[in-house]
mmCIF file of C-alpha atoms in Angstrom:
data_model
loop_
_atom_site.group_PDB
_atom_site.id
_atom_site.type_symbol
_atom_site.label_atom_id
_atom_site.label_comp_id
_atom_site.label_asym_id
_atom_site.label_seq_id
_atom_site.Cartn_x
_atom_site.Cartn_y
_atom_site.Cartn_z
ATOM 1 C CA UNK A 12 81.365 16.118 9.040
ATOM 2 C CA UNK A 13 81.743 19.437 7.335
ATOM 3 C CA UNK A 14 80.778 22.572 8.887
ATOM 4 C CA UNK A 15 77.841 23.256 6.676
ATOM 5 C CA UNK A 16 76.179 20.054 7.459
ATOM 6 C CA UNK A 17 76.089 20.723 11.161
ATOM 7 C CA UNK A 18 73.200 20.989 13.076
ATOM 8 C CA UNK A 19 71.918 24.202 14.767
ATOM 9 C CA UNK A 20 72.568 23.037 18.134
ATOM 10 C CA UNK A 21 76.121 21.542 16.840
ATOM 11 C CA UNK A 22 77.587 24.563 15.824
ATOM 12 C CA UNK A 23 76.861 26.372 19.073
ATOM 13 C CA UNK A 24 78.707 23.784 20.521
ATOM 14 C CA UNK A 25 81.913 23.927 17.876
ATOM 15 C CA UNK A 26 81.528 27.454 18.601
ATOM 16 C CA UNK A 27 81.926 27.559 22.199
ATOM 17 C CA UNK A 28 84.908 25.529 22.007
ATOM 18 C CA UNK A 29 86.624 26.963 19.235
ATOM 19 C CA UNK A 30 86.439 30.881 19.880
ATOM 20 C CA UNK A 31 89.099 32.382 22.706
ATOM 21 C CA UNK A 32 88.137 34.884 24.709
ATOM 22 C CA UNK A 33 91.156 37.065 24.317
ATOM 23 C CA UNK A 34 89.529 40.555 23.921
ATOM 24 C CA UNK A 35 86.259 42.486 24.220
ATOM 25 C CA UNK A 36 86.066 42.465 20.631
ATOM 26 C CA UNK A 37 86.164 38.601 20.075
ATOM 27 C CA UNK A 38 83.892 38.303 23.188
ATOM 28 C CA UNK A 39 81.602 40.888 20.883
ATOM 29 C CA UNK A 40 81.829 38.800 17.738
ATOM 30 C CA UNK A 41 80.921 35.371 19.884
ATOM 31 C CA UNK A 42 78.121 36.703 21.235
ATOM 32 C CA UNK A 43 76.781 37.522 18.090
ATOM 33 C CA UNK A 44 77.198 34.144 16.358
ATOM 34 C CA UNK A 45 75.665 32.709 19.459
ATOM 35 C CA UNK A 46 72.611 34.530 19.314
ATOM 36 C CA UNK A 47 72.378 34.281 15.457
ATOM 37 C CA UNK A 48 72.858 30.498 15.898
ATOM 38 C CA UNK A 49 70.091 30.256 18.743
ATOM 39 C CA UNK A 50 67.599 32.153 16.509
ATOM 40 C CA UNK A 51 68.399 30.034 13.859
ATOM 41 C CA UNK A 52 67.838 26.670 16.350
ATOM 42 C CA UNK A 53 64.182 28.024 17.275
ATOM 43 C CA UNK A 54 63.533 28.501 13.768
ATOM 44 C CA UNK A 55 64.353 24.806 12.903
ATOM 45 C CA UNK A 56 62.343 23.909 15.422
ATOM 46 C CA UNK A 57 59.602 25.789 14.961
ATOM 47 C CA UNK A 58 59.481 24.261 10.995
ATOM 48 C CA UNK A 59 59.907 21.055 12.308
ATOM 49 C CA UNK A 60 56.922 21.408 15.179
ATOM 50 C CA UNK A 61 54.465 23.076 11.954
ATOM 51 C CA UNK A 62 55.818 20.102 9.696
ATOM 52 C CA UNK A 63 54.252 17.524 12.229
ATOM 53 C CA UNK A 64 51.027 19.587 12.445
ATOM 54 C CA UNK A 65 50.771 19.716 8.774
ATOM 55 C CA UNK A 66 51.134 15.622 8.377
ATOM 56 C CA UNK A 67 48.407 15.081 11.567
ATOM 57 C CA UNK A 68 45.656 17.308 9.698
ATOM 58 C CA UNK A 69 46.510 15.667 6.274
ATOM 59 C CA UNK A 70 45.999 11.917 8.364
ATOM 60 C CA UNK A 71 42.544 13.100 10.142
ATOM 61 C CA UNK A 72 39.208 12.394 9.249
ATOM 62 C CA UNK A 73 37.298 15.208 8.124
ATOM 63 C CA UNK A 74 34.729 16.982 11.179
ATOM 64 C CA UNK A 75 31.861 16.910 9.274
ATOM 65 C CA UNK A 76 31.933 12.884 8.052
ATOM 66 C CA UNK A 77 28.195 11.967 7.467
ATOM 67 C CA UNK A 78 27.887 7.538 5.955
ATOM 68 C CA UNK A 79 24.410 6.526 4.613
ATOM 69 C CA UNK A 80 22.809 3.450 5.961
ATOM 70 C CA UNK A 81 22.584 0.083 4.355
ATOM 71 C CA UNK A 82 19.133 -0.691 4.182
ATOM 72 C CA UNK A 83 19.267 -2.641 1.090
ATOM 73 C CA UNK A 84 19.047 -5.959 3.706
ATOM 74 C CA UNK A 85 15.710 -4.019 5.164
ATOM 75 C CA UNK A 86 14.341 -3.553 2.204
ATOM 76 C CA UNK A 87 14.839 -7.307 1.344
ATOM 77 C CA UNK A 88 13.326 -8.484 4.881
ATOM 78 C CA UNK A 89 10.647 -5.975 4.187
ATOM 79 C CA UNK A 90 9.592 -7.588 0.312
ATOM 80 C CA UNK A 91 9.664 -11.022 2.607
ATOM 81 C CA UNK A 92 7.085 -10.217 4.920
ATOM 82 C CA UNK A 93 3.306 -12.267 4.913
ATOM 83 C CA UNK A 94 1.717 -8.487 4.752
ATOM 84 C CA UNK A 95 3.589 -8.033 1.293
ATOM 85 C CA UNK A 96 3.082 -11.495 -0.078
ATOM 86 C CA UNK A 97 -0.899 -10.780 0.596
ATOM 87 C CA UNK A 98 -1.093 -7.171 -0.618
ATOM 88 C CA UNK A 99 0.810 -8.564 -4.364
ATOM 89 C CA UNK A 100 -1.696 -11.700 -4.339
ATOM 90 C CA UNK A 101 -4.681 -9.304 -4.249
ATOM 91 C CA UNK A 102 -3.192 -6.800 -7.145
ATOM 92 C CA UNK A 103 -2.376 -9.960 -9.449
ATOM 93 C CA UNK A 104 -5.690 -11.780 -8.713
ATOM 94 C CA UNK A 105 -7.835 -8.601 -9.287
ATOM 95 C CA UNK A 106 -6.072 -7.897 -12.652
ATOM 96 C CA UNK A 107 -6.327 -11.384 -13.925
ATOM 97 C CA UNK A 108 -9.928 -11.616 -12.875
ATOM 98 C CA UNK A 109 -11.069 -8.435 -14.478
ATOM 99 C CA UNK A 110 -9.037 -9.065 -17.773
ATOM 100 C CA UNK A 111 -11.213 -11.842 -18.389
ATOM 101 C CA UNK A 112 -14.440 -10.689 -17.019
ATOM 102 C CA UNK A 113 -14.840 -7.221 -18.049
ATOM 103 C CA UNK A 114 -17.494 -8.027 -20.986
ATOM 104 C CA UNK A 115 -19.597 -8.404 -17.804
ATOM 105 C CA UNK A 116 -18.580 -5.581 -15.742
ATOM 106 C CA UNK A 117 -19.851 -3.409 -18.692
ATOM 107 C CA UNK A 118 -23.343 -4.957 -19.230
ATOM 108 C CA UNK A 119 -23.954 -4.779 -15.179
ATOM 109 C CA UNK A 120 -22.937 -1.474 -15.155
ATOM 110 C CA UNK A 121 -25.360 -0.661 -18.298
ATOM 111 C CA UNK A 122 -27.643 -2.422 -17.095
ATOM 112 C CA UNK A 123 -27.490 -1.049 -13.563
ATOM 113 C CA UNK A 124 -27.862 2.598 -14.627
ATOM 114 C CA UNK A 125 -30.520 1.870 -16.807
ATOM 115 C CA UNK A 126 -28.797 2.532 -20.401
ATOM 116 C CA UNK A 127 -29.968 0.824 -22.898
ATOM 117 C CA UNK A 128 -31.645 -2.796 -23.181
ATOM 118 C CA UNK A 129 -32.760 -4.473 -19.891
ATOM 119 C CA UNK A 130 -32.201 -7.800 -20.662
ATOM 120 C CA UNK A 131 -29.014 -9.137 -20.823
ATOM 121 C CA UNK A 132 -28.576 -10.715 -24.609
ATOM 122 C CA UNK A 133 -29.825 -7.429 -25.589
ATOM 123 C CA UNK A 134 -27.130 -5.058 -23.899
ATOM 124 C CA UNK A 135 -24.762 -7.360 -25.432
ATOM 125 C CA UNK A 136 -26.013 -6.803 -28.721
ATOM 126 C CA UNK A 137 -26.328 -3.259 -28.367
ATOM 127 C CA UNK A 138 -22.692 -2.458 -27.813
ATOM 128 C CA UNK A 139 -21.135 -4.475 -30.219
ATOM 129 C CA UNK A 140 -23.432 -2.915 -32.630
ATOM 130 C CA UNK A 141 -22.827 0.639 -31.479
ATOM 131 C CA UNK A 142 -18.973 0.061 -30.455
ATOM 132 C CA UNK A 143 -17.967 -3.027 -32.063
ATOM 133 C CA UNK A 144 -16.051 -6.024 -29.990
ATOM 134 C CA UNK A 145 -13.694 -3.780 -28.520
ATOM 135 C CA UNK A 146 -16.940 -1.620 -26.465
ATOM 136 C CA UNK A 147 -17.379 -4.922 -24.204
ATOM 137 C CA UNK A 148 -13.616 -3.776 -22.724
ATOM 138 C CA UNK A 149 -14.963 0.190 -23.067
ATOM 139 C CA UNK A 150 -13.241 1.445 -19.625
ATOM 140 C CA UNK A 151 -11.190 -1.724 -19.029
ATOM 141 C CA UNK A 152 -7.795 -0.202 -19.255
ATOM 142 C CA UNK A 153 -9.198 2.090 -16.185
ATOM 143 C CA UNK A 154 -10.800 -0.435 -14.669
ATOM 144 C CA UNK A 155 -7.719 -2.443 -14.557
ATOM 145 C CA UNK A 156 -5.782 0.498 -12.721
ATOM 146 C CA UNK A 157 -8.964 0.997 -10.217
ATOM 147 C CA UNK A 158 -8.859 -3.203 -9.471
ATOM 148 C CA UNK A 159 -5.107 -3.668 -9.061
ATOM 149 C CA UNK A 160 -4.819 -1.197 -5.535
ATOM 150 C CA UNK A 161 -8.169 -1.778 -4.739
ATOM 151 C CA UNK A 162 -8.007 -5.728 -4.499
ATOM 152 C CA UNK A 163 -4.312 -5.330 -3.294
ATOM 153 C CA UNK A 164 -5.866 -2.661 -0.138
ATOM 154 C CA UNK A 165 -8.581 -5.153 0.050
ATOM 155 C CA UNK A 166 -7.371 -8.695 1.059
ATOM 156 C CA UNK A 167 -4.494 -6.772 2.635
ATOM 157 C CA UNK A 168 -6.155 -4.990 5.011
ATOM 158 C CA UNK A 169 -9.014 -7.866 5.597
ATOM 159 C CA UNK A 170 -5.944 -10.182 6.260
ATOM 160 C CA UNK A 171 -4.355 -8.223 9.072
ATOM 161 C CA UNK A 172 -7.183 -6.816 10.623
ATOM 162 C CA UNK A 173 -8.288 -10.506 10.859
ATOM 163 C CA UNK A 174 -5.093 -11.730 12.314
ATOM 164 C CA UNK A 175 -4.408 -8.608 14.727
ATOM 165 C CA UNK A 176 -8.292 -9.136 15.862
ATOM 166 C CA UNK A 177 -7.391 -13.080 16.279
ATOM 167 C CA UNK A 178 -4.188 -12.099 18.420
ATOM 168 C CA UNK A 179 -5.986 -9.967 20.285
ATOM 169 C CA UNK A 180 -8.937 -12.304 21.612
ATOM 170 C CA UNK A 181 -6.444 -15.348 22.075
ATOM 171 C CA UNK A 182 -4.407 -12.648 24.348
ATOM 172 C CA UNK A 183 -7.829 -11.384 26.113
ATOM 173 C CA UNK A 184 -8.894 -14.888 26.465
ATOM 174 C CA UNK A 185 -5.711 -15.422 28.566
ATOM 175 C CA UNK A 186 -6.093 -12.931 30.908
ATOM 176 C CA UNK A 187 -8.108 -12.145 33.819
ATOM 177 C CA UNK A 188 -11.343 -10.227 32.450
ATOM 178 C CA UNK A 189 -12.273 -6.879 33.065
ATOM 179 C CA UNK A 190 -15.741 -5.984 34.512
ATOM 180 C CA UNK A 191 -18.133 -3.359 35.127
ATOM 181 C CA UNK A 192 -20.173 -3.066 38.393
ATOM 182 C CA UNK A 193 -23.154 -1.262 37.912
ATOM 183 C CA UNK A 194 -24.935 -1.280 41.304
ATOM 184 C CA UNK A 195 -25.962 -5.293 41.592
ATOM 185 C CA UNK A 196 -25.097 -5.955 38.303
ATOM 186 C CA UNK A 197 -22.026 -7.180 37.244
ATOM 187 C CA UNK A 198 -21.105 -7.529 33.672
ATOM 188 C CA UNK A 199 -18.042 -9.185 32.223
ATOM 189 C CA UNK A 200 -16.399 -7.842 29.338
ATOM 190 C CA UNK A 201 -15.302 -10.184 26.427
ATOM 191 C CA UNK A 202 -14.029 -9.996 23.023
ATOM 192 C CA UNK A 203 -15.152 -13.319 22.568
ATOM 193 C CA UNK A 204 -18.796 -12.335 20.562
ATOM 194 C CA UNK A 205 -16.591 -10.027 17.567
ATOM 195 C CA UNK A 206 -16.255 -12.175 14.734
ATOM 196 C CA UNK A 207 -12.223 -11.417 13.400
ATOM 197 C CA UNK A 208 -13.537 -12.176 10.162
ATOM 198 C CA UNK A 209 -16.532 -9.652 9.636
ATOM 199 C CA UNK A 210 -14.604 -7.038 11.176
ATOM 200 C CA UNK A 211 -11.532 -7.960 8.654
ATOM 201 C CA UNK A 212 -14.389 -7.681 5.963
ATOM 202 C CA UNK A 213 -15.746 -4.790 6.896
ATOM 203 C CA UNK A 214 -12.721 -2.827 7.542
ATOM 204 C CA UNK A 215 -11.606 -4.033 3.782
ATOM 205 C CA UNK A 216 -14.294 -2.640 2.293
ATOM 206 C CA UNK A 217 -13.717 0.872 4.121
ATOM 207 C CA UNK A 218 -10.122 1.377 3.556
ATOM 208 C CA UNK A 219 -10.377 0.302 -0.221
ATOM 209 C CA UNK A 220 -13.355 2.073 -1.039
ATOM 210 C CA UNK A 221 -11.692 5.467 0.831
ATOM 211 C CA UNK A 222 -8.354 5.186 -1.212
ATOM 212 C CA UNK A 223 -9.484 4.403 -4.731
ATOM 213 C CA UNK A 224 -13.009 5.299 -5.133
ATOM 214 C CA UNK A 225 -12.159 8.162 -7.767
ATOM 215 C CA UNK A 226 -11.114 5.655 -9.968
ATOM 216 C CA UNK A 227 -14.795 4.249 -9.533
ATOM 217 C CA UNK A 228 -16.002 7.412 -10.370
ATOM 218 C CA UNK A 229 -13.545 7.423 -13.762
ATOM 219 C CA UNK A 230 -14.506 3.872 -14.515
ATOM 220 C CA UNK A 231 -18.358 4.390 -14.575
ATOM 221 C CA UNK A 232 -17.974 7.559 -16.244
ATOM 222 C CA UNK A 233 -16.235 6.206 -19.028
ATOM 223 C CA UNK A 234 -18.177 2.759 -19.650
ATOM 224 C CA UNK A 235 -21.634 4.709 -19.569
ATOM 225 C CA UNK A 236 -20.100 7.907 -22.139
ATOM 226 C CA UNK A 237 -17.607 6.362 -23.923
ATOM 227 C CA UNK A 238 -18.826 9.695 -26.378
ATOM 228 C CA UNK A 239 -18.612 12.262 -23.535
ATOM 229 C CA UNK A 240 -15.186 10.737 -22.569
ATOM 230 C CA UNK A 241 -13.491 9.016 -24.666
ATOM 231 C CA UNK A 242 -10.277 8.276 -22.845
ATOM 232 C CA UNK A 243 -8.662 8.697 -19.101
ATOM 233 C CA UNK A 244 -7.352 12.352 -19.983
ATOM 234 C CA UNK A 245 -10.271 13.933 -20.848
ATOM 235 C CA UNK A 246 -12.680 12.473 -18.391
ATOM 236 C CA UNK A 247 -9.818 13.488 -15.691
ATOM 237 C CA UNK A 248 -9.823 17.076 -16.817
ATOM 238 C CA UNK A 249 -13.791 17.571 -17.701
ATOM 239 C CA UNK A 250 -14.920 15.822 -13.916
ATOM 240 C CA UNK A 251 -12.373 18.382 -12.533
ATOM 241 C CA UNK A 252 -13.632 21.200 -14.406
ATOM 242 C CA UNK A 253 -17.353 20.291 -14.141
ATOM 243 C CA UNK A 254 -16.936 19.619 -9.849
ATOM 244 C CA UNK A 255 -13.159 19.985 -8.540
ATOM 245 C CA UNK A 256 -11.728 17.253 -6.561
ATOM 246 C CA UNK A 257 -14.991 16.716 -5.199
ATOM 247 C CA UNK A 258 -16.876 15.624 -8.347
ATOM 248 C CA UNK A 259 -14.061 12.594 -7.986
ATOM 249 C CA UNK A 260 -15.808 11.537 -4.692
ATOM 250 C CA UNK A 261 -19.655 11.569 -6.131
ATOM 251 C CA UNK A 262 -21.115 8.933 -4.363
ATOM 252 C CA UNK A 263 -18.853 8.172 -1.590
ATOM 253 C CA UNK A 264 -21.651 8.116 1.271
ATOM 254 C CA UNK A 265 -23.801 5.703 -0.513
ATOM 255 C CA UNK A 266 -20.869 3.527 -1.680
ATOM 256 C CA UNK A 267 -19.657 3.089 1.977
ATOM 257 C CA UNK A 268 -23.176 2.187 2.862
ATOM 258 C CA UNK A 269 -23.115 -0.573 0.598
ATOM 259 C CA UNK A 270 -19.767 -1.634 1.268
ATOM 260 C CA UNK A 271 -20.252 -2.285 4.843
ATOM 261 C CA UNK A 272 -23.054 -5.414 4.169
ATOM 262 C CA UNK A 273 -21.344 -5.973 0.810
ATOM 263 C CA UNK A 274 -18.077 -6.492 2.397
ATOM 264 C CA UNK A 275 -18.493 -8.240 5.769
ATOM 265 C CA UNK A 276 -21.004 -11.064 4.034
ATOM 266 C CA UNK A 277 -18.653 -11.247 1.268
ATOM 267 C CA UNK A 278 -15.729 -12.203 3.542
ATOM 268 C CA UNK A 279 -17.567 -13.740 6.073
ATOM 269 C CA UNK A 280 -19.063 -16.263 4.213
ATOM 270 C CA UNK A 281 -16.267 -17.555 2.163
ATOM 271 C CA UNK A 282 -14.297 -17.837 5.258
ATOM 272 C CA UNK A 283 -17.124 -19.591 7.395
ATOM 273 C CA UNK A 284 -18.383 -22.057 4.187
ATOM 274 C CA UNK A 285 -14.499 -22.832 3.546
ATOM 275 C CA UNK A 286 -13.673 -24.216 7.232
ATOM 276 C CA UNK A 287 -17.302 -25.530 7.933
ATOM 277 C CA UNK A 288 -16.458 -27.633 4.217
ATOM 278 C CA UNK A 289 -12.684 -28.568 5.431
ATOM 279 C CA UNK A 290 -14.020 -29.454 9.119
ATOM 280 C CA UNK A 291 -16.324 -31.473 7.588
ATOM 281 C CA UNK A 292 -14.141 -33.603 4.723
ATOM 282 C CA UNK A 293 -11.012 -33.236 7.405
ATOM 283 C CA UNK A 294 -9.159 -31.601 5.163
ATOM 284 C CA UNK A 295 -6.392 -28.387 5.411
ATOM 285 C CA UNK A 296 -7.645 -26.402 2.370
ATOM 286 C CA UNK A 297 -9.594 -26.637 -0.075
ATOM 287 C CA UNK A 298 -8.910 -27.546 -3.990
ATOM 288 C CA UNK A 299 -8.675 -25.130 -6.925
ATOM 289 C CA UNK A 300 -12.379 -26.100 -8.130
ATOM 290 C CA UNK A 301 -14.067 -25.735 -4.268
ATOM 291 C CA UNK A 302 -12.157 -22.346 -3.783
ATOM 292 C CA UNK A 303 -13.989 -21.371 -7.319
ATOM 293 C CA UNK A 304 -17.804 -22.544 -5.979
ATOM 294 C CA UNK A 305 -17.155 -21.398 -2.570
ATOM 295 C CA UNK A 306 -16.139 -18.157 -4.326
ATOM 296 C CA UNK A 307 -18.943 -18.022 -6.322
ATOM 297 C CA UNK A 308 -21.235 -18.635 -3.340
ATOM 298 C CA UNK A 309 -20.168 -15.823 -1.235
ATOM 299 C CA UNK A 310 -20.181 -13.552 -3.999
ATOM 300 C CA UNK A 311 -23.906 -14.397 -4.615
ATOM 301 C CA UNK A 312 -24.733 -13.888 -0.995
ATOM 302 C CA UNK A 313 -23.563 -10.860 -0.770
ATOM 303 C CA UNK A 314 -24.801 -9.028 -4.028
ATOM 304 C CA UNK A 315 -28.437 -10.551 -3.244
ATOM 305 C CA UNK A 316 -28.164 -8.751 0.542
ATOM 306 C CA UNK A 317 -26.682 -5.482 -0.643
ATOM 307 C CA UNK A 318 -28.105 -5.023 -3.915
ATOM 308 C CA UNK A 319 -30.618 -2.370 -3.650
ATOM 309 C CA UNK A 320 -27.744 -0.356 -2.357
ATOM 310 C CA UNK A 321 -25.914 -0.813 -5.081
ATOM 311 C CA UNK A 322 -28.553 0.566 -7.380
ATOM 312 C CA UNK A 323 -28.744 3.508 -5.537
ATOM 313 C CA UNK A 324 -25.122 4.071 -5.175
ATOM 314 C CA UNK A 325 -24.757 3.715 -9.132
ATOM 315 C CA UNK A 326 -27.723 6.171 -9.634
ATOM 316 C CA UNK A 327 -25.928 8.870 -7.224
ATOM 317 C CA UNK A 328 -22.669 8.608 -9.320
ATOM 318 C CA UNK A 329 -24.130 8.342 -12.837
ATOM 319 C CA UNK A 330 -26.905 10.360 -12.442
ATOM 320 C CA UNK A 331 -25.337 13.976 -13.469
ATOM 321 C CA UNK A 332 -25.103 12.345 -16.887
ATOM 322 C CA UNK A 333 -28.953 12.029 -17.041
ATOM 323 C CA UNK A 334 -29.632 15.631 -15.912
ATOM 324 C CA UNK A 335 -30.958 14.321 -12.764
ATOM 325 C CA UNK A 336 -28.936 13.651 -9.649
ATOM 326 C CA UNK A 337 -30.725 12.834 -6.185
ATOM 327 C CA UNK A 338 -29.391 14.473 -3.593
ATOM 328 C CA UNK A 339 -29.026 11.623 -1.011
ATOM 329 C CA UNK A 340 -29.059 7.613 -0.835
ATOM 330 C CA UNK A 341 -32.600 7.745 0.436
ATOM 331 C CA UNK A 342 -33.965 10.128 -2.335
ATOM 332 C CA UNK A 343 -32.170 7.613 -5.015
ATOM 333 C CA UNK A 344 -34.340 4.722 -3.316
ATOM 334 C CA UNK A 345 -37.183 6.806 -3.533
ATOM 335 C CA UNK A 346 -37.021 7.550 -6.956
ATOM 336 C CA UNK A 347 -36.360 3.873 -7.803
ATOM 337 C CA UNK A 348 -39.599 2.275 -6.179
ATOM 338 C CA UNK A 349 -41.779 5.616 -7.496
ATOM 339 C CA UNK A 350 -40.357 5.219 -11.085
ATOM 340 C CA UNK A 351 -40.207 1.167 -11.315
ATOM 341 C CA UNK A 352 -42.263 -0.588 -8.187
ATOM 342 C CA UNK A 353 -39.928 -2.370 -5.408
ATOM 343 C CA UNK A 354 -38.467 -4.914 -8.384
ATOM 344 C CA UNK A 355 -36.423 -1.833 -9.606
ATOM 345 C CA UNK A 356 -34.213 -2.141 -6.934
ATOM 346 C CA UNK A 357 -33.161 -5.714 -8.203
ATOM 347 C CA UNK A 358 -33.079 -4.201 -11.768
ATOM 348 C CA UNK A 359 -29.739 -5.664 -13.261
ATOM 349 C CA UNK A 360 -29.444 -7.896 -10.054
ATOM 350 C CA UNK A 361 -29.097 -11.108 -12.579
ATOM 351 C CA UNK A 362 -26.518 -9.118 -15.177
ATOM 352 C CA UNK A 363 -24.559 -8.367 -11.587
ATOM 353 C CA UNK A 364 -24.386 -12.280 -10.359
ATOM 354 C CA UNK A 365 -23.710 -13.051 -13.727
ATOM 355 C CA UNK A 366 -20.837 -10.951 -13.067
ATOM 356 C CA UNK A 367 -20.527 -11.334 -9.805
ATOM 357 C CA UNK A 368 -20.667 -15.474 -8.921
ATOM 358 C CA UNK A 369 -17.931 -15.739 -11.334
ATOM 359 C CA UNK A 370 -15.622 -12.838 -10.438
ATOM 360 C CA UNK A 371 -15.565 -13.859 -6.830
ATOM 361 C CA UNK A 372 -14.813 -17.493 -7.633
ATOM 362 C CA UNK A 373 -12.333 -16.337 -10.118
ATOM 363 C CA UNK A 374 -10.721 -14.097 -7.521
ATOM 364 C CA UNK A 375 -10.793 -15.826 -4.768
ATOM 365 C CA UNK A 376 -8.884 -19.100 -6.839
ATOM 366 C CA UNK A 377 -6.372 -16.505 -7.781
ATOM 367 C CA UNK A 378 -5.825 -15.286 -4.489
ATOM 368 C CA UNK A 379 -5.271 -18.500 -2.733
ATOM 369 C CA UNK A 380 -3.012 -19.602 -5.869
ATOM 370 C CA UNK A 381 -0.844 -16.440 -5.527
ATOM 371 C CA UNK A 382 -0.517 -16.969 -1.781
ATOM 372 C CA UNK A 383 0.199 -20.567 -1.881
ATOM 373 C CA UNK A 384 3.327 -19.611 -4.437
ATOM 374 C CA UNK A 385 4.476 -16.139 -2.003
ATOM 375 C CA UNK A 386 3.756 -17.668 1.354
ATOM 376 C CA UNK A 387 3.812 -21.345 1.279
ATOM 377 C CA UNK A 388 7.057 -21.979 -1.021
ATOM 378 C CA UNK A 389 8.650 -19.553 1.529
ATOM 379 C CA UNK A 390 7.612 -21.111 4.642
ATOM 380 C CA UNK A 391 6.165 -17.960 5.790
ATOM 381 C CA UNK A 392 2.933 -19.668 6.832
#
């Protein structure tokens, strides 16, 4: 091994052998090469040590390492669930209902307001005459955006209400009941008496009614004035401009009102005449056709009950248009019964279960169609 090539620590060592000690001079000059070679061993080592460093800090993780969460399988499980299957089955059977039924929805809203022709073969007439074919669909394409959240909100929210009111009596039922002494009297609470199913109803009708209602408001507004507004931009910007945001909830008091009977009966009886009917033929479900009639039937029922608040309700949103506006549900029904006797509540009441009987049948087929392909074909029953 050469000189060159030795190590720091080497040399010392060659050096301490090699060099005599003969005079002060040579013990001067070995000194010095000692020290030099001693401050040239720390300084290897000192490159080595910051070498190492260097490598460990290339190998570490960064301090500030932040990793996203998967939730691509959540989302999945999520799209899965019975709540999403029954929210989709509204949306799709409320748009395919309306599609085909919204010749109707315009002469029972006509006919409602009082525009035009009271009889029914007449309104028709009148439209196609002023508006051609295409004014039977005047409104549709909003219509069609107010029916797809609004059925979707709808049998969503009746369905789980229903089933979290069901869980909850069957877990009442099961435990020991609570009870209120009031001097000698004892009375025993119970859950037993609430029906899941009109609460489901009338908790639907709330909630939907509460979230899209200003699409009501667009919908009427452009089937009545098709002139004043003839398309979803302008009657956005001239109800702002005319009221703010709160011209968008005209009639929201009155519509509530209504809901509540409209909504409970609706529900109610479709779900009591579809398990009294299966009870009675022992059957699971019923077929395509019974789901239409039973449809049909609840539908009917609950337009005749709620009717005259309908007419009001319409006359409270509509009646700017007129030049007249009553300021309250009660002053609407007022002005009804002064203007046309008691029968002008039920004016338009046969346009609206000519509408009505066959939208709810139509609906309701859809809906149990939808949810037979989202639920049953999944086994999420």
């Amino acid at each position: 091994m050469s000189q060159s090539s030795k190590s720091p620590i080497q040399y010392r060592a060659v050096l301490s052998k090699s060099m005599p000690f003969e005079s002060q001079s040579h013990k001067k000059n070995y000194a010095d090469e000692v020290t030099s070679a001693a401050a040239f061993d720390d300084a290897y080592a000192i490159s080595m040590h910051s070498k190492q460093l260097i490598e460990i800090d290339n190998n570490a993780k960064p301090p500030f390492h932040f990793q996203l969460p998967d939730t691509r399988l959540a989302v999945k499980d999520f799209f899965r669930t019975r709540e999403v299957a029954e929210f989709v089955s509204g949306a799709l059977a409320g748009a395919m209902t309306k599609a085909v039924l919204a010749p109707l929805e315009t002469i029972r809203t006509r006919m409602v307001v009082g525009v035009g022709s009271k009889q029914i073969a007449g309104s028709f007439i009148e439209v196609i005459e002023q508006q051609g074919w295409q004014g039977l669909w005047a409104g549709n394409a909003i219509n069609m955006v107010r029916i797809v959240p609004t059925q979707a909100i709808e049998f969503g929210t009746f369905e789980w209400v229903k089933r979290t009111m069901t869980a909850a009596q069957e877990r009442w039922s099961k435990k020991e009941r609570s009870s209120v002494h009031i001097g000698p009297v004892n009375l025993h609470l119970s859950l037993s008496w609430i029906s899941p199913v009109a609460v489901g109803g009338a908790a639907a009708g709330v909630v939907s009614t509460l979230a899209c209602h200003p699409l009501e408001v667009l919908k009427d507004r452009l089937t009545i004035s098709p002139e004043v507004y003839p398309n979803l931009s302008v009657a956005v910007s001239t109800i702002y401009r005319d009221g703010g945001l709160g011209a968008f909830y005209a009639g929201i008091s009155p519509t509530l009102v209504g809901m509540l009977p409209y909504s409970t009966s609706y529900y109610f009886m479709y779900e009591t005449v579809k398990n009294a009917y299966c009870l009675k033929k022992k059957k699971k479900s019923l077929n395509r056709i019974e789901m239409l009639l039973v449809g049909a039937l609840s539908g009917f029922t609950a337009s005749t009950i709620s009717f005259p608040l309908e007419v009001a309700r319409k006359r409270l949103m509509v009646g700017a248009l007129q030049g007249k506006c009553p300021p309250n549900m009660a002053a609407a029904i007022t002005e009804v019964v002064r203007e046309e006797g008691l029968k002008g509540l039920y004016r338009g009441w046969g346009a609206s279960c000519l509408k009505v009987m066959p939208s709810s049948g139509i609906t309701w087929m859809f809906y149990e169609a939808w949810k037979d392909i989202l639920l049953v074909n999944k086994n999420h029953i």
